[in-house]
Coordinates of C-alpha atoms in Angstrom, one line a residue:
M49 CA -4.0 0.8 -25.7
K50 CA -6.2 3.3 -24.7
Y51 CA -3.6 5.1 -22.3
N52 CA 0.5 5.6 -22.7
F53 CA 2.3 4.2 -19.6
N54 CA 5.7 4.9 -21.3
E55 CA 5.7 8.2 -21.5
H56 CA 9.1 9.8 -20.5
I57 CA 8.8 11.8 -17.2
D58 CA 10.7 14.8 -15.9
R59 CA 9.4 15.3 -12.3
K60 CA 11.6 18.4 -11.8
N61 CA 10.2 21.6 -10.1
N62 CA 7.6 18.9 -9.2
H63 CA 8.8 19.0 -5.5
S64 CA 8.5 15.4 -5.5
A65 CA 9.5 13.5 -2.5
K66 CA 10.5 10.4 -4.5
W67 CA 12.9 12.2 -6.6
E68 CA 14.1 15.0 -4.3
E69 CA 14.3 13.7 -0.7
M70 CA 16.0 10.7 -1.2
G71 CA 18.6 12.6 0.9
K72 CA 16.6 12.6 4.0
K73 CA 15.8 9.1 4.2
I74 CA 19.0 7.8 2.1
I75 CA 22.2 9.0 1.6
S76 CA 21.3 11.4 -1.7
N77 CA 19.8 12.7 -4.3
D78 CA 21.4 11.4 -6.9
L79 CA 20.1 7.7 -7.0
W80 CA 17.4 6.3 -9.4
P81 CA 14.3 6.6 -7.4
M82 CA 12.5 3.1 -7.2
W83 CA 11.7 3.6 -3.5
I84 CA 8.5 5.5 -2.1
A85 CA 5.3 4.1 -3.2
D86 CA 4.1 7.0 -5.3
M87 CA 4.1 6.3 -9.5
D88 CA 6.0 7.8 -12.3
L89 CA 3.3 7.7 -14.3
K90 CA 0.6 10.5 -15.4
T91 CA -2.8 10.5 -13.2
A92 CA -5.8 9.6 -15.4
P93 CA -6.5 12.4 -17.8
E94 CA -10.2 12.2 -17.0
I95 CA -8.8 13.5 -13.5
T96 CA -6.8 16.2 -15.0
S97 CA -9.4 17.3 -16.6
A98 CA -12.1 17.7 -13.9
M99 CA -8.9 19.3 -11.8
K100 CA -8.2 21.9 -14.5
E101 CA -12.0 22.9 -14.3
K102 CA -11.5 23.8 -10.7
V103 CA -8.6 25.4 -11.5
E104 CA -10.3 27.6 -14.3
Q105 CA -12.9 28.2 -11.3
E106 CA -9.9 30.3 -9.8
I107 CA -11.9 30.1 -6.2
F108 CA -10.4 27.2 -3.4
G109 CA -11.8 28.0 -1.2
Y110 CA -13.4 25.5 1.6
V111 CA -15.4 22.8 0.1
Y112 CA -18.3 20.7 1.1
R113 CA -18.9 16.5 0.3
P114 CA -21.4 15.8 -1.4
D115 CA -23.4 12.4 -1.3
S116 CA -22.3 11.5 -4.4
Y117 CA -18.7 11.8 -3.3
Y118 CA -19.4 8.5 -0.9
K119 CA -21.9 7.0 -2.8
S120 CA -19.2 7.0 -6.0
A121 CA -16.5 5.1 -3.2
A122 CA -19.4 2.7 -2.7
D123 CA -20.6 2.0 -6.3
W124 CA -16.7 1.2 -6.9
L125 CA -16.4 -1.3 -4.3
E126 CA -19.7 -2.8 -5.6
R127 CA -18.9 -2.8 -9.2
R128 CA -14.9 -4.1 -8.6
F129 CA -15.4 -6.4 -5.7
G130 CA -19.4 -7.2 -5.4
Y131 CA -19.5 -5.9 -2.0
R132 CA -22.6 -3.4 -1.3
I133 CA -22.1 -0.8 1.9
L134 CA -24.1 2.2 2.7
P135 CA -22.7 5.2 2.2
D136 CA -23.6 6.4 5.1
T137 CA -21.1 3.9 6.8
L138 CA -18.1 5.9 5.1
I139 CA -16.4 8.9 6.2
N140 CA -13.4 10.8 5.1
S141 CA -9.8 10.8 6.6
P142 CA -6.6 12.8 6.0
G143 CA -5.2 9.4 5.2
V144 CA -4.9 5.3 6.1
V145 CA -1.8 5.7 8.9
P146 CA -3.3 9.0 10.2
T147 CA -6.5 6.9 10.9
L148 CA -4.2 3.8 12.3
S149 CA -3.1 6.2 14.8
I150 CA -6.6 7.4 15.9
L151 CA -8.2 4.3 15.8
V152 CA -5.1 2.5 17.9
R153 CA -5.2 5.1 20.6
K154 CA -9.0 5.3 20.7
M155 CA -9.6 1.4 20.9
T156 CA -6.7 0.5 22.7
K157 CA -5.0 1.6 26.1
P158 CA -1.4 2.5 26.4
G159 CA 0.7 -0.8 26.8
E160 CA -1.6 -2.7 25.4
K161 CA -0.5 -4.9 22.6
I162 CA -1.4 -4.9 19.0
L163 CA -0.9 -7.4 16.1
I164 CA 0.8 -7.2 12.9
Q165 CA 2.3 -9.9 10.0
T166 CA 5.6 -9.2 9.6
P167 CA 7.4 -8.1 7.3
V168 CA 4.9 -5.2 6.9
Y169 CA 4.1 -1.8 6.1
Y170 CA 6.6 -0.4 8.3
P171 CA 4.5 2.5 9.6
F172 CA 2.3 -0.1 11.2
A173 CA 4.6 -0.7 13.6
A174 CA 6.1 2.9 14.1
T175 CA 2.0 3.7 14.6
I176 CA 1.9 1.4 17.5
K177 CA 5.0 2.4 18.9
D178 CA 4.6 6.0 19.1
N179 CA 1.8 5.9 20.7
G180 CA 2.6 4.0 23.6
R181 CA 1.6 0.7 22.9
E182 CA 3.1 -2.6 21.9
V183 CA 3.9 -4.8 18.9
V184 CA 2.9 -8.3 18.5
E185 CA 4.0 -10.1 15.3
N186 CA 2.3 -12.9 13.6
R187 CA 5.7 -13.8 11.1
L188 CA 5.1 -14.7 7.5
V189 CA 6.1 -17.3 6.6
N190 CA 8.4 -17.7 3.3
N191 CA 9.0 -21.0 1.4
G192 CA 12.1 -19.8 0.3
N193 CA 10.8 -18.8 -3.3
G194 CA 9.6 -15.7 -1.9
Y195 CA 5.6 -17.1 -1.5
Y196 CA 4.4 -16.2 1.9
T197 CA 1.9 -17.9 3.8
I198 CA 0.4 -17.4 7.7
D199 CA 1.1 -19.1 10.2
F200 CA -2.1 -20.1 11.7
E201 CA -1.1 -21.7 15.0
D202 CA 0.9 -19.1 16.1
F203 CA -1.7 -16.4 14.8
E204 CA -4.2 -18.3 17.1
K205 CA -1.8 -18.8 20.1
K206 CA -1.2 -14.7 19.9
V207 CA -5.1 -13.6 19.1
S208 CA -6.2 -16.6 22.0
S209 CA -4.0 -14.4 24.6
N210 CA -6.2 -12.0 26.9
D211 CA -4.2 -9.3 26.0
I212 CA -4.7 -8.6 22.7
N213 CA -7.9 -7.1 21.0
L214 CA -6.9 -5.4 17.9
F215 CA -5.5 -6.8 14.8
I216 CA -4.2 -4.7 11.8
L217 CA -4.4 -6.5 8.8
C218 CA -2.8 -5.8 5.5
S219 CA -4.6 -6.9 2.1
P220 CA -3.3 -6.9 -0.4
H221 CA 0.0 -7.4 2.0
N222 CA 2.6 -4.6 1.6
P223 CA 5.4 -5.7 0.5
V224 CA 5.2 -9.2 0.3
G225 CA 2.7 -9.1 -2.7
R226 CA -0.1 -11.9 -1.1
V227 CA -3.6 -11.1 -2.1
W228 CA -4.8 -13.5 0.7
K229 CA -7.3 -16.5 -0.5
E230 CA -10.9 -16.8 0.7
E231 CA -9.9 -19.4 3.3
E232 CA -6.9 -17.5 4.5
L233 CA -9.4 -14.4 5.4
K234 CA -11.9 -16.9 6.7
K235 CA -9.6 -18.4 8.8
M236 CA -8.0 -15.1 10.6
A237 CA -11.4 -13.6 10.7
D238 CA -12.5 -17.1 12.5
L239 CA -10.0 -16.8 15.0
C240 CA -10.5 -13.4 15.7
L241 CA -14.4 -13.7 16.3
K242 CA -13.7 -16.6 18.5
Y243 CA -11.1 -14.6 20.8
N244 CA -12.8 -11.3 20.3
V245 CA -10.1 -9.8 18.4
R246 CA -11.5 -6.6 16.5
I247 CA -10.0 -6.2 13.1
I248 CA -8.2 -3.0 11.3
A249 CA -8.1 -3.7 7.5
D250 CA -5.8 -1.7 5.6
E251 CA -7.3 -2.5 2.3
I252 CA -5.3 0.3 -0.1
W253 CA -3.9 -1.6 -2.8
R254 CA -7.3 -3.3 -3.7
D255 CA -7.2 -2.4 -7.0
I256 CA -3.8 -2.9 -8.0
I257 CA -4.4 -6.6 -8.5
M258 CA -2.5 -8.8 -11.2
P259 CA -4.5 -11.2 -13.4
G260 CA -5.8 -14.3 -12.2
F261 CA -6.0 -13.3 -9.0
K262 CA -9.1 -11.6 -6.7
H263 CA -9.2 -9.1 -4.0
I264 CA -11.7 -10.1 -1.8
P265 CA -12.4 -7.5 1.3
I266 CA -12.5 -9.0 4.7
A267 CA -15.5 -7.5 5.6
S268 CA -17.3 -9.3 2.8
L269 CA -17.0 -12.5 4.5
S270 CA -20.2 -11.9 6.2
K271 CA -22.2 -9.9 8.7
E272 CA -20.5 -11.3 11.9
V273 CA -16.7 -10.6 10.3
E274 CA -18.3 -7.1 8.7
N275 CA -19.3 -6.1 12.1
I276 CA -15.9 -6.7 14.0
T277 CA -14.1 -4.9 10.9
I278 CA -12.9 -1.6 10.3
T279 CA -11.8 -0.8 7.2
C280 CA -9.5 1.9 5.4
F281 CA -8.9 2.3 1.6
S282 CA -8.4 5.3 -0.9
P283 CA -7.7 5.8 -4.7
T284 CA -4.5 7.3 -3.8
K285 CA -2.5 4.4 -4.5
T286 CA -4.8 3.6 -7.5
F287 CA -4.9 6.9 -9.4
N288 CA -1.2 8.2 -8.1
I289 CA -2.8 11.1 -6.6
A290 CA -1.5 10.6 -2.7
G291 CA -0.6 14.2 -2.9
L292 CA -4.0 14.9 -2.2
Q293 CA -4.1 13.7 1.1
A294 CA -6.9 11.9 2.0
S295 CA -8.8 8.9 2.4
F296 CA -12.0 6.8 3.5
V297 CA -12.8 4.4 6.5
T298 CA -15.5 2.5 6.6
F299 CA -17.1 1.9 10.3
P300 CA -20.0 -0.8 10.7
R301 CA -20.5 0.8 14.3
R302 CA -22.3 4.1 14.2
E303 CA -21.0 5.0 17.2
E304 CA -17.3 4.0 16.0
W305 CA -18.4 6.5 13.1
E306 CA -19.2 9.1 15.6
M307 CA -16.1 8.7 18.0
F308 CA -13.9 9.0 14.6
D309 CA -15.8 12.1 13.5
T310 CA -15.4 13.7 16.7
E311 CA -11.6 13.1 16.9
L312 CA -11.4 14.4 13.3
G313 CA -13.3 17.5 14.5
I314 CA -11.1 18.0 17.6
L315 CA -8.2 17.9 15.2
D316 CA -9.9 20.1 12.9
I317 CA -9.2 18.0 9.8
K318 CA -12.3 17.1 8.5
R319 CA -12.2 19.1 5.6
N320 CA -10.7 18.0 1.4
S321 CA -9.0 20.3 -0.4
P322 CA -11.2 21.2 -3.6
F323 CA -9.0 19.1 -5.5
S324 CA -9.4 15.6 -3.8
L325 CA -12.9 15.8 -4.0
V326 CA -13.3 15.7 -7.5
A327 CA -10.5 14.1 -8.4
F328 CA -11.3 11.1 -5.8
E329 CA -15.2 11.2 -7.6
T330 CA -14.0 11.4 -10.7
G331 CA -11.4 8.4 -10.2
Y332 CA -14.2 6.3 -9.4
T333 CA -16.8 7.1 -11.6
K334 CA -14.7 7.5 -14.7
C335 CA -11.8 5.6 -14.5
D336 CA -12.4 1.7 -14.7
E337 CA -10.6 1.6 -18.2
W338 CA -7.4 3.6 -16.8
V339 CA -7.1 1.2 -14.2
D340 CA -7.5 -2.1 -15.6
E341 CA -4.6 -0.6 -18.4
L342 CA -2.5 0.2 -15.7
V343 CA -2.9 -3.0 -14.2
E344 CA -1.5 -4.5 -17.6
H345 CA 1.2 -2.0 -17.7
L346 CA 2.4 -3.0 -14.5
S347 CA 2.1 -6.6 -15.1
G348 CA 4.3 -6.3 -17.6
N349 CA 6.9 -4.6 -16.1
M350 CA 7.0 -7.2 -13.1
D351 CA 7.7 -9.7 -16.1
Y352 CA 10.4 -7.7 -17.5
V353 CA 12.4 -7.9 -14.0
I354 CA 11.9 -11.5 -13.8
N355 CA 12.7 -12.6 -16.9
F356 CA 15.9 -10.2 -16.2
I357 CA 16.6 -11.5 -13.3
K358 CA 16.7 -15.1 -14.4
E359 CA 18.8 -14.0 -17.0
K360 CA 21.4 -11.9 -15.9
I361 CA 21.7 -12.2 -12.2
P362 CA 20.5 -15.3 -10.8
E363 CA 21.7 -14.7 -7.4
V364 CA 18.7 -12.4 -6.8
K365 CA 15.3 -14.3 -5.9
V366 CA 11.7 -12.6 -7.0
R367 CA 8.1 -14.1 -7.5
K368 CA 6.0 -11.7 -8.8
P369 CA 3.0 -10.1 -6.8
E370 CA -0.3 -10.9 -6.7
G371 CA -0.8 -7.9 -6.1
T372 CA 0.5 -4.2 -5.7
Y373 CA 3.1 -2.6 -7.4
L374 CA 6.3 -3.4 -5.7
M375 CA 8.7 -6.3 -5.7
W376 CA 10.2 -7.8 -2.8
L377 CA 13.7 -8.5 -4.2
D378 CA 15.8 -11.4 -2.1
F379 CA 19.5 -10.5 -2.2
S380 CA 20.1 -12.8 0.7
A381 CA 22.6 -15.1 -1.1
L382 CA 25.0 -12.1 -1.3
G383 CA 25.4 -12.8 2.5
M384 CA 25.5 -9.1 3.3
S385 CA 24.2 -7.8 6.5
K386 CA 21.2 -5.1 6.3
E387 CA 23.6 -2.2 6.9
E388 CA 26.2 -3.6 3.7
L389 CA 23.2 -4.6 1.3
S390 CA 21.9 -0.3 1.9
K391 CA 25.1 0.5 1.3
F392 CA 25.6 -1.3 -1.8
M393 CA 21.9 -0.8 -3.4
Q394 CA 23.0 3.0 -2.6
E395 CA 26.9 3.2 -2.9
K396 CA 27.3 0.7 -5.7
A397 CA 24.0 0.3 -7.6
K398 CA 23.7 3.8 -7.4
I399 CA 19.8 2.9 -7.0
A400 CA 17.1 3.8 -4.0
L401 CA 15.1 1.1 -2.8
D402 CA 13.4 0.2 0.3
D403 CA 15.3 -1.7 2.7
G404 CA 13.7 -4.8 3.5
Y405 CA 14.5 -4.5 7.7
W406 CA 12.0 -1.3 7.9
F407 CA 9.6 -3.6 7.2
G408 CA 10.4 -5.9 10.1
Q409 CA 13.2 -8.0 11.2
T410 CA 12.2 -11.0 8.8
G411 CA 12.5 -8.4 6.0
E412 CA 16.2 -8.5 6.6
G413 CA 18.3 -9.4 3.2
F414 CA 15.3 -8.3 1.1
E415 CA 14.3 -5.1 -0.9
R416 CA 11.5 -3.4 -2.2
M417 CA 11.1 -1.8 -5.5
N418 CA 8.4 0.3 -6.8
I419 CA 8.3 -0.6 -10.4
A420 CA 4.8 2.0 -11.3
C421 CA 7.1 4.0 -13.9
P422 CA 7.4 3.4 -17.6
R423 CA 9.4 0.4 -19.0
Y424 CA 12.5 2.5 -19.5
M425 CA 12.9 3.5 -15.7
V426 CA 12.4 0.0 -15.0
E427 CA 15.0 -1.0 -17.6
E428 CA 17.9 1.7 -15.9
G429 CA 17.1 0.2 -12.7
M430 CA 17.7 -3.2 -13.4
K431 CA 21.0 -2.7 -15.5
R432 CA 22.3 -0.8 -12.4
I433 CA 21.7 -3.6 -9.9
E434 CA 22.9 -5.9 -12.5
K435 CA 26.5 -3.8 -12.9
A436 CA 27.1 -3.7 -8.8
I437 CA 26.4 -7.7 -9.2
K438 CA 28.7 -8.5 -11.8
E439 CA 31.3 -6.1 -9.7
W440 CA 30.5 -8.2 -6.3
R441 CA 31.1 -11.6 -8.5
N442 CA 34.5 -10.3 -9.8
K443 CA 35.7 -9.0 -5.9

């Protein structure tokens, strides 16, 4: 491989939330961190080089966004996914979650219901509730081996009610790792068209797709679907640059683009930092090969976890994700409550994972593990879990 993803890392003095804020969300900072979704991998050297050039200019004032910034995002979408959009349908945003918050407030009224598919990225529900709206769940169906499907009968029941006008789609899905098939996307989209429900698609994970699978932007299905879909995406997960705090939104309707632009202006959050500007454009124009090799590395880490569990801790169930770098581990065979499982991971295994119940009630008994790191970190994490389960067996 051209790039080395197994280099030992040291994030001390990096102000890393993943390594130094465990005490805020979990119990302490001395756990092995495999939780929050950023990588313990250096970003693409092409991006680092571009940012160094910016540093060497020694001036970090306000910046504007050139046309090439939006064109790079549109070209990446066409090159990687075969879906062409006009750059002027794009707008810059501080992040996907802030985008969701603004759209929830502008597209719904207080007390209205919004549909999500649980277990799902927990800021979805938090954003809905914090803005005074009500969460409605279309619970995904686990076949018992970690493969999740959509309950379409329930989905139609929910969207056909007159009190749901907005559906937030997670595609690829975090945390269950599904890359939705074209027929699944089409069925959801057709039902939303039939019952006049708008779609907000969070596609931030679309670049991290395992071999043999293909991400299809839901808006690419047809002009009719495109017209009801607002898509959020970002290179931040792709290139491990989440700290640069920026993302894109695609608006099919100009009046909604203008609405969103106005809201950003009211909050005075319309500008990029000098570094997100160069990092995003460099990633989208020069780093295809880096992403391809990254996915190969991540796939290898996943295979290691699966084989380790099969050989040494068969009490745990896991299925290889189709997308994302997050593994959804099923510990339900241990028979622990959600509180007991969380305590077990932190106090016995000495590892920081995202507790499954954060993602909704259907996530109880699960833990989400981030394997976007050098192999030695995956090995250490699995050894810790194995040791804790061995002690559990003996008791």
